[in-house]
Amino acid sequence: MVRIVDCKGMPCPLPIITLRRAMAECEPGAELEVRLDSELSAHNVQRYLADHGVYLSLTQADGLYSGRFANPSALATEELPACATVLPEGGLNLSPTSSIGPEAPRASLVIIDADTLGRGCDELGGLLIKGLLSTLTEWDTPPTHVVLMNGGVRLAVGQSGTVETLRQLEHAGTAVWLCGTCVDHFGLAGELGVGQVRNMYDISRAISAAPRVIRL
């Protein structure tokens, strides 16, 4: 029986996350069919599968993309689901794509100092930071710490929409730390839904000890 992985209507990076979970649930050699309705998502899925030795040919009809493949014997070690920022020149290539392969995982401390990602449009930035946080839950080696500073502490507020994702990170063993000075500055002490409030001394020691620090 073919496992249908319906990713239509999903924003980046959910198609990759959904596909990755489906592959993990299926036996090696099982047949899967992925369905998408975005050219960018189709390109990302091709690239992701190529990273795992699967060369997916997609067909396109009426704005929908679909293709079948045999589940590989094992998922290669990876960190971030592929999420392209631009399409290849000339549009989507429906033939198998090449890949440079995933990087070996290393323990990381991630610093987030805003509740949006990038500049130009805060609404878009809010969607991007939510999408990026969801990818952290998929790392084979979760971050040792996610440190929220300045406006980033708003991501831990109950109605922010990112609390559940941060809780998933905690469940995976990641320490979610909030800058105490920042929490006090924004008056959020009574509104937090996740994480530990820590002082700058603790935070600086964690940064010093981390093998790799990623600042978003």
PDB file of C-alpha atoms in Angstrom:
ATOM      1  CA  MET A   1       0.000   0.000   0.000  1.00  0.00           C
ATOM      2  CA  VAL A   2       1.268   3.456  -0.906  1.00  0.00           C
ATOM      3  CA  ARG A   3       1.637   5.906   1.990  1.00  0.00           C
ATOM      4  CA  ILE A   4       0.224   9.273   0.899  1.00  0.00           C
ATOM      5  CA  VAL A   5       2.029  12.269   2.372  1.00  0.00           C
ATOM      6  CA  ASP A   6      -0.266  15.214   1.691  1.00  0.00           C
ATOM      7  CA  CYS A   7       1.639  18.469   2.154  1.00  0.00           C
ATOM      8  CA  LYS A   8      -0.693  20.749   0.228  1.00  0.00           C
ATOM      9  CA  GLY A   9      -1.236  24.138   1.816  1.00  0.00           C
ATOM     10  CA  MET A  10       1.687  23.794   4.227  1.00  0.00           C
ATOM     11  CA  PRO A  11       4.147  26.679   4.654  1.00  0.00           C
ATOM     12  CA  CYS A  12       7.883  26.067   4.845  1.00  0.00           C
ATOM     13  CA  PRO A  13       9.257  24.077   6.653  1.00  0.00           C
ATOM     14  CA  LEU A  14       6.189  21.909   7.395  1.00  0.00           C
ATOM     15  CA  PRO A  15       6.328  19.862   4.151  1.00  0.00           C
ATOM     16  CA  ILE A  16       9.852  18.685   5.014  1.00  0.00           C
ATOM     17  CA  ILE A  17       8.950  17.977   8.636  1.00  0.00           C
ATOM     18  CA  THR A  18       5.789  16.093   7.640  1.00  0.00           C
ATOM     19  CA  LEU A  19       7.641  14.041   5.035  1.00  0.00           C
ATOM     20  CA  ARG A  20      10.506  13.275   7.405  1.00  0.00           C
ATOM     21  CA  ARG A  21       8.114  11.966  10.055  1.00  0.00           C
ATOM     22  CA  ALA A  22       6.264   9.825   7.516  1.00  0.00           C
ATOM     23  CA  MET A  23       9.540   8.319   6.319  1.00  0.00           C
ATOM     24  CA  ALA A  24      10.549   7.536   9.902  1.00  0.00           C
ATOM     25  CA  GLU A  25       7.238   5.732  10.478  1.00  0.00           C
ATOM     26  CA  CYS A  26       7.527   3.548   7.353  1.00  0.00           C
ATOM     27  CA  GLU A  27       9.599   0.443   6.807  1.00  0.00           C
ATOM     28  CA  PRO A  28      12.617   0.616   4.486  1.00  0.00           C
ATOM     29  CA  GLY A  29      11.516   0.055   0.911  1.00  0.00           C
ATOM     30  CA  ALA A  30       7.923   1.152   1.560  1.00  0.00           C
ATOM     31  CA  GLU A  31       6.416   3.248  -1.220  1.00  0.00           C
ATOM     32  CA  LEU A  32       5.458   6.826  -0.406  1.00  0.00           C
ATOM     33  CA  GLU A  33       3.743   9.437  -2.522  1.00  0.00           C
ATOM     34  CA  VAL A  34       4.252  13.095  -1.702  1.00  0.00           C
ATOM     35  CA  ARG A  35       1.749  15.723  -2.826  1.00  0.00           C
ATOM     36  CA  LEU A  36       2.428  19.470  -2.836  1.00  0.00           C
ATOM     37  CA  ASP A  37       0.927  22.648  -4.236  1.00  0.00           C
ATOM     38  CA  SER A  38       3.948  24.966  -4.092  1.00  0.00           C
ATOM     39  CA  GLU A  39       6.848  25.134  -6.527  1.00  0.00           C
ATOM     40  CA  LEU A  40       9.182  26.133  -3.716  1.00  0.00           C
ATOM     41  CA  SER A  41       8.047  23.233  -1.518  1.00  0.00           C
ATOM     42  CA  ALA A  42       8.446  20.838  -4.443  1.00  0.00           C
ATOM     43  CA  HIS A  43      12.031  21.984  -4.956  1.00  0.00           C
ATOM     44  CA  ASN A  44      12.744  21.708  -1.210  1.00  0.00           C
ATOM     45  CA  VAL A  45      11.378  18.156  -1.056  1.00  0.00           C
ATOM     46  CA  GLN A  46      13.468  17.088  -4.039  1.00  0.00           C
ATOM     47  CA  ARG A  47      16.571  18.516  -2.424  1.00  0.00           C
ATOM     48  CA  TYR A  48      15.785  16.964   0.962  1.00  0.00           C
ATOM     49  CA  LEU A  49      15.307  13.505  -0.546  1.00  0.00           C
ATOM     50  CA  ALA A  50      18.463  13.885  -2.618  1.00  0.00           C
ATOM     51  CA  ASP A  51      20.332  14.431   0.656  1.00  0.00           C
ATOM     52  CA  HIS A  52      19.231  10.899   1.564  1.00  0.00           C
ATOM     53  CA  GLY A  53      20.057   9.278  -1.752  1.00  0.00           C
ATOM     54  CA  VAL A  54      16.512   9.389  -3.124  1.00  0.00           C
ATOM     55  CA  TYR A  55      16.121  11.001  -6.544  1.00  0.00           C
ATOM     56  CA  LEU A  56      12.510  12.054  -6.858  1.00  0.00           C
ATOM     57  CA  SER A  57      10.909  12.875 -10.187  1.00  0.00           C
ATOM     58  CA  LEU A  58       7.818  15.042  -9.753  1.00  0.00           C
ATOM     59  CA  THR A  59       4.920  15.440 -12.123  1.00  0.00           C
ATOM     60  CA  GLN A  60       3.006  18.702 -12.316  1.00  0.00           C
ATOM     61  CA  ALA A  61      -0.656  19.161 -13.179  1.00  0.00           C
ATOM     62  CA  ASP A  62      -2.990  22.068 -12.413  1.00  0.00           C
ATOM     63  CA  GLY A  63      -0.560  23.581  -9.926  1.00  0.00           C
ATOM     64  CA  LEU A  64      -0.087  20.325  -8.011  1.00  0.00           C
ATOM     65  CA  TYR A  65       3.148  18.362  -7.737  1.00  0.00           C
ATOM     66  CA  SER A  66       3.337  14.670  -6.923  1.00  0.00           C
ATOM     67  CA  GLY A  67       5.841  11.859  -7.016  1.00  0.00           C
ATOM     68  CA  ARG A  68       6.513   8.417  -5.566  1.00  0.00           C
ATOM     69  CA  PHE A  69       9.668   6.966  -4.081  1.00  0.00           C
ATOM     70  CA  ALA A  70      10.856   3.984  -2.066  1.00  0.00           C
ATOM     71  CA  ASN A  71      11.700   4.760   1.543  1.00  0.00           C
ATOM     72  CA  PRO A  72      15.484   4.621   2.033  1.00  0.00           C
ATOM     73  CA  SER A  73      16.967   2.099   4.436  1.00  0.00           C
ATOM     74  CA  ALA A  74      17.846   4.779   6.987  1.00  0.00           C
ATOM     75  CA  LEU A  75      17.587   8.513   7.429  1.00  0.00           C
ATOM     76  CA  ALA A  76      21.000  10.147   7.326  1.00  0.00           C
ATOM     77  CA  THR A  77      22.069  12.276  10.278  1.00  0.00           C
ATOM     78  CA  GLU A  78      20.976  15.825   9.734  1.00  0.00           C
ATOM     79  CA  GLU A  79      20.328  19.056  11.529  1.00  0.00           C
ATOM     80  CA  LEU A  80      17.992  21.372   9.684  1.00  0.00           C
ATOM     81  CA  PRO A  81      15.234  20.425   7.248  1.00  0.00           C
ATOM     82  CA  ALA A  82      15.986  21.959   3.865  1.00  0.00           C
ATOM     83  CA  CYS A  83      14.175  25.247   3.359  1.00  0.00           C
ATOM     84  CA  ALA A  84      15.300  27.054   0.234  1.00  0.00           C
ATOM     85  CA  THR A  85      15.084  30.823   0.102  1.00  0.00           C
ATOM     86  CA  VAL A  86      15.157  31.048  -3.693  1.00  0.00           C
ATOM     87  CA  LEU A  87      14.106  28.848  -6.559  1.00  0.00           C
ATOM     88  CA  PRO A  88      16.726  27.604  -9.004  1.00  0.00           C
ATOM     89  CA  GLU A  89      17.261  29.821 -12.020  1.00  0.00           C
ATOM     90  CA  GLY A  90      14.647  29.031 -14.626  1.00  0.00           C
ATOM     91  CA  GLY A  91      12.164  27.634 -12.116  1.00  0.00           C
ATOM     92  CA  LEU A  92      11.665  24.154 -10.731  1.00  0.00           C
ATOM     93  CA  ASN A  93      13.662  21.297 -12.221  1.00  0.00           C
ATOM     94  CA  LEU A  94      11.402  18.249 -12.132  1.00  0.00           C
ATOM     95  CA  SER A  95      14.325  15.901 -12.698  1.00  0.00           C
ATOM     96  CA  PRO A  96      16.341  14.581  -9.725  1.00  0.00           C
ATOM     97  CA  THR A  97      18.366  17.271  -7.963  1.00  0.00           C
ATOM     98  CA  SER A  98      21.926  17.232  -6.718  1.00  0.00           C
ATOM     99  CA  SER A  99      22.923  17.789  -3.112  1.00  0.00           C
ATOM    100  CA  ILE A 100      25.982  18.593  -1.059  1.00  0.00           C
ATOM    101  CA  GLY A 101      24.688  16.380   1.764  1.00  0.00           C
ATOM    102  CA  PRO A 102      23.898  17.142   5.413  1.00  0.00           C
ATOM    103  CA  GLU A 103      26.421  18.374   7.932  1.00  0.00           C
ATOM    104  CA  ALA A 104      27.318  16.213  10.918  1.00  0.00           C
ATOM    105  CA  PRO A 105      25.467  17.415  14.030  1.00  0.00           C
ATOM    106  CA  ARG A 106      27.158  19.350  16.803  1.00  0.00           C
ATOM    107  CA  ALA A 107      25.771  20.543  20.109  1.00  0.00           C
ATOM    108  CA  SER A 108      24.592  24.132  19.785  1.00  0.00           C
ATOM    109  CA  LEU A 109      23.380  27.001  21.922  1.00  0.00           C
ATOM    110  CA  VAL A 110      20.853  29.148  20.080  1.00  0.00           C
ATOM    111  CA  ILE A 111      20.313  32.815  20.970  1.00  0.00           C
ATOM    112  CA  ILE A 112      17.080  34.478  19.842  1.00  0.00           C
ATOM    113  CA  ASP A 113      16.843  38.203  20.544  1.00  0.00           C
ATOM    114  CA  ALA A 114      13.583  39.122  18.791  1.00  0.00           C
ATOM    115  CA  ASP A 115      10.105  37.700  18.290  1.00  0.00           C
ATOM    116  CA  THR A 116      10.452  38.118  14.524  1.00  0.00           C
ATOM    117  CA  LEU A 117      13.085  36.965  12.047  1.00  0.00           C
ATOM    118  CA  GLY A 118      14.639  39.311   9.518  1.00  0.00           C
ATOM    119  CA  ARG A 119      13.724  42.857   8.593  1.00  0.00           C
ATOM    120  CA  GLY A 120      11.205  44.499   6.318  1.00  0.00           C
ATOM    121  CA  CYS A 121       7.887  43.033   7.470  1.00  0.00           C
ATOM    122  CA  ASP A 122       7.120  42.112  11.075  1.00  0.00           C
ATOM    123  CA  GLU A 123       4.134  39.976  10.065  1.00  0.00           C
ATOM    124  CA  LEU A 124       6.335  37.896   7.769  1.00  0.00           C
ATOM    125  CA  GLY A 125       9.090  37.867  10.389  1.00  0.00           C
ATOM    126  CA  GLY A 126       6.666  36.416  12.931  1.00  0.00           C
ATOM    127  CA  LEU A 127       5.813  33.566  10.575  1.00  0.00           C
ATOM    128  CA  LEU A 128       9.496  32.941   9.847  1.00  0.00           C
ATOM    129  CA  ILE A 129      10.529  32.709  13.502  1.00  0.00           C
ATOM    130  CA  LYS A 130       7.706  30.236  14.180  1.00  0.00           C
ATOM    131  CA  GLY A 131       8.794  28.136  11.220  1.00  0.00           C
ATOM    132  CA  LEU A 132      12.420  28.188  12.276  1.00  0.00           C
ATOM    133  CA  LEU A 133      11.594  27.200  15.860  1.00  0.00           C
ATOM    134  CA  SER A 134       9.641  24.228  14.546  1.00  0.00           C
ATOM    135  CA  THR A 135      12.754  23.033  12.686  1.00  0.00           C
ATOM    136  CA  LEU A 136      14.753  23.006  15.922  1.00  0.00           C
ATOM    137  CA  THR A 137      12.443  20.283  17.247  1.00  0.00           C
ATOM    138  CA  GLU A 138      13.490  18.110  14.287  1.00  0.00           C
ATOM    139  CA  TRP A 139      17.247  18.277  14.824  1.00  0.00           C
ATOM    140  CA  ASP A 140      18.743  14.860  15.534  1.00  0.00           C
ATOM    141  CA  THR A 141      20.959  16.626  18.070  1.00  0.00           C
ATOM    142  CA  PRO A 142      18.724  19.221  19.766  1.00  0.00           C
ATOM    143  CA  PRO A 143      20.292  22.479  20.959  1.00  0.00           C
ATOM    144  CA  THR A 144      21.649  22.328  24.487  1.00  0.00           C
ATOM    145  CA  HIS A 145      20.056  25.718  25.152  1.00  0.00           C
ATOM    146  CA  VAL A 146      17.682  28.145  23.511  1.00  0.00           C
ATOM    147  CA  VAL A 147      18.321  31.524  25.120  1.00  0.00           C
ATOM    148  CA  LEU A 148      15.633  34.182  24.656  1.00  0.00           C
ATOM    149  CA  MET A 149      16.850  37.739  25.109  1.00  0.00           C
ATOM    150  CA  ASN A 150      15.458  41.239  24.543  1.00  0.00           C
ATOM    151  CA  GLY A 151      12.273  40.962  22.447  1.00  0.00           C
ATOM    152  CA  GLY A 152      12.846  37.227  22.066  1.00  0.00           C
ATOM    153  CA  VAL A 153      11.366  36.643  25.533  1.00  0.00           C
ATOM    154  CA  ARG A 154       7.940  37.419  24.033  1.00  0.00           C
ATOM    155  CA  LEU A 155       8.124  34.019  22.326  1.00  0.00           C
ATOM    156  CA  ALA A 156       7.638  32.424  25.760  1.00  0.00           C
ATOM    157  CA  VAL A 157       4.412  34.298  26.506  1.00  0.00           C
ATOM    158  CA  GLY A 158       1.316  32.109  26.684  1.00  0.00           C
ATOM    159  CA  GLN A 159      -0.539  33.573  23.696  1.00  0.00           C
ATOM    160  CA  SER A 160       2.515  33.917  21.440  1.00  0.00           C
ATOM    161  CA  GLY A 161       1.833  30.755  19.429  1.00  0.00           C
ATOM    162  CA  THR A 162       5.380  29.460  19.983  1.00  0.00           C
ATOM    163  CA  VAL A 163       5.040  28.187  23.557  1.00  0.00           C
ATOM    164  CA  GLU A 164       4.111  24.647  22.516  1.00  0.00           C
ATOM    165  CA  THR A 165       7.125  24.414  20.200  1.00  0.00           C
ATOM    166  CA  LEU A 166       9.417  25.594  22.994  1.00  0.00           C
ATOM    167  CA  ARG A 167       7.847  23.003  25.300  1.00  0.00           C
ATOM    168  CA  GLN A 168       8.641  20.318  22.740  1.00  0.00           C
ATOM    169  CA  LEU A 169      12.256  21.459  22.807  1.00  0.00           C
ATOM    170  CA  GLU A 170      12.291  21.219  26.598  1.00  0.00           C
ATOM    171  CA  HIS A 171      10.851  17.703  26.364  1.00  0.00           C
ATOM    172  CA  ALA A 172      13.709  16.810  23.997  1.00  0.00           C
ATOM    173  CA  GLY A 173      16.237  17.974  26.595  1.00  0.00           C
ATOM    174  CA  THR A 174      16.861  21.566  25.512  1.00  0.00           C
ATOM    175  CA  ALA A 175      17.104  24.154  28.280  1.00  0.00           C
ATOM    176  CA  VAL A 176      14.920  27.140  27.368  1.00  0.00           C
ATOM    177  CA  TRP A 177      16.334  30.140  29.224  1.00  0.00           C
ATOM    178  CA  LEU A 178      14.878  33.629  29.438  1.00  0.00           C
ATOM    179  CA  CYS A 179      16.908  36.715  30.279  1.00  0.00           C
ATOM    180  CA  GLY A 180      15.545  37.904  33.630  1.00  0.00           C
ATOM    181  CA  THR A 181      16.331  41.567  32.978  1.00  0.00           C
ATOM    182  CA  CYS A 182      14.453  41.341  29.678  1.00  0.00           C
ATOM    183  CA  VAL A 183      11.421  39.680  31.277  1.00  0.00           C
ATOM    184  CA  ASP A 184      11.293  42.441  33.895  1.00  0.00           C
ATOM    185  CA  HIS A 185      11.748  45.184  31.295  1.00  0.00           C
ATOM    186  CA  PHE A 186       8.718  44.031  29.300  1.00  0.00           C
ATOM    187  CA  GLY A 187       6.660  43.212  32.418  1.00  0.00           C
ATOM    188  CA  LEU A 188       6.106  39.598  31.368  1.00  0.00           C
ATOM    189  CA  ALA A 189       6.795  37.754  34.630  1.00  0.00           C
ATOM    190  CA  GLY A 190       3.156  36.745  35.086  1.00  0.00           C
ATOM    191  CA  GLU A 191       2.551  35.792  31.449  1.00  0.00           C
ATOM    192  CA  LEU A 192       5.269  33.229  30.746  1.00  0.00           C
ATOM    193  CA  GLY A 193       4.208  29.802  29.560  1.00  0.00           C
ATOM    194  CA  VAL A 194       7.555  28.059  29.201  1.00  0.00           C
ATOM    195  CA  GLY A 195      11.217  28.300  30.132  1.00  0.00           C
ATOM    196  CA  GLN A 196      13.384  29.297  33.078  1.00  0.00           C
ATOM    197  CA  VAL A 197      14.221  32.884  33.976  1.00  0.00           C
ATOM    198  CA  ARG A 198      18.014  33.104  34.363  1.00  0.00           C
ATOM    199  CA  ASN A 199      20.545  35.824  35.090  1.00  0.00           C
ATOM    200  CA  MET A 200      23.186  37.082  32.680  1.00  0.00           C
ATOM    201  CA  TYR A 201      25.980  35.364  34.590  1.00  0.00           C
ATOM    202  CA  ASP A 202      24.386  31.947  34.014  1.00  0.00           C
ATOM    203  CA  ILE A 203      23.735  32.802  30.382  1.00  0.00           C
ATOM    204  CA  SER A 204      27.299  33.981  29.767  1.00  0.00           C
ATOM    205  CA  ARG A 205      28.715  30.795  31.295  1.00  0.00           C
ATOM    206  CA  ALA A 206      26.492  28.647  29.079  1.00  0.00           C
ATOM    207  CA  ILE A 207      27.617  30.611  26.018  1.00  0.00           C
ATOM    208  CA  SER A 208      31.263  30.191  27.017  1.00  0.00           C
ATOM    209  CA  ALA A 209      30.868  26.426  27.440  1.00  0.00           C
ATOM    210  CA  ALA A 210      28.887  25.806  24.236  1.00  0.00           C
ATOM    211  CA  PRO A 211      30.734  24.072  21.356  1.00  0.00           C
ATOM    212  CA  ARG A 212      28.811  26.244  18.920  1.00  0.00           C
ATOM    213  CA  VAL A 213      26.705  29.390  19.373  1.00  0.00           C
ATOM    214  CA  ILE A 214      24.052  30.322  16.804  1.00  0.00           C
ATOM    215  CA  ARG A 215      22.492  33.772  16.971  1.00  0.00           C
ATOM    216  CA  LEU A 216      19.285  34.365  15.057  1.00  0.00           C
TER     217      LEU A 216
END
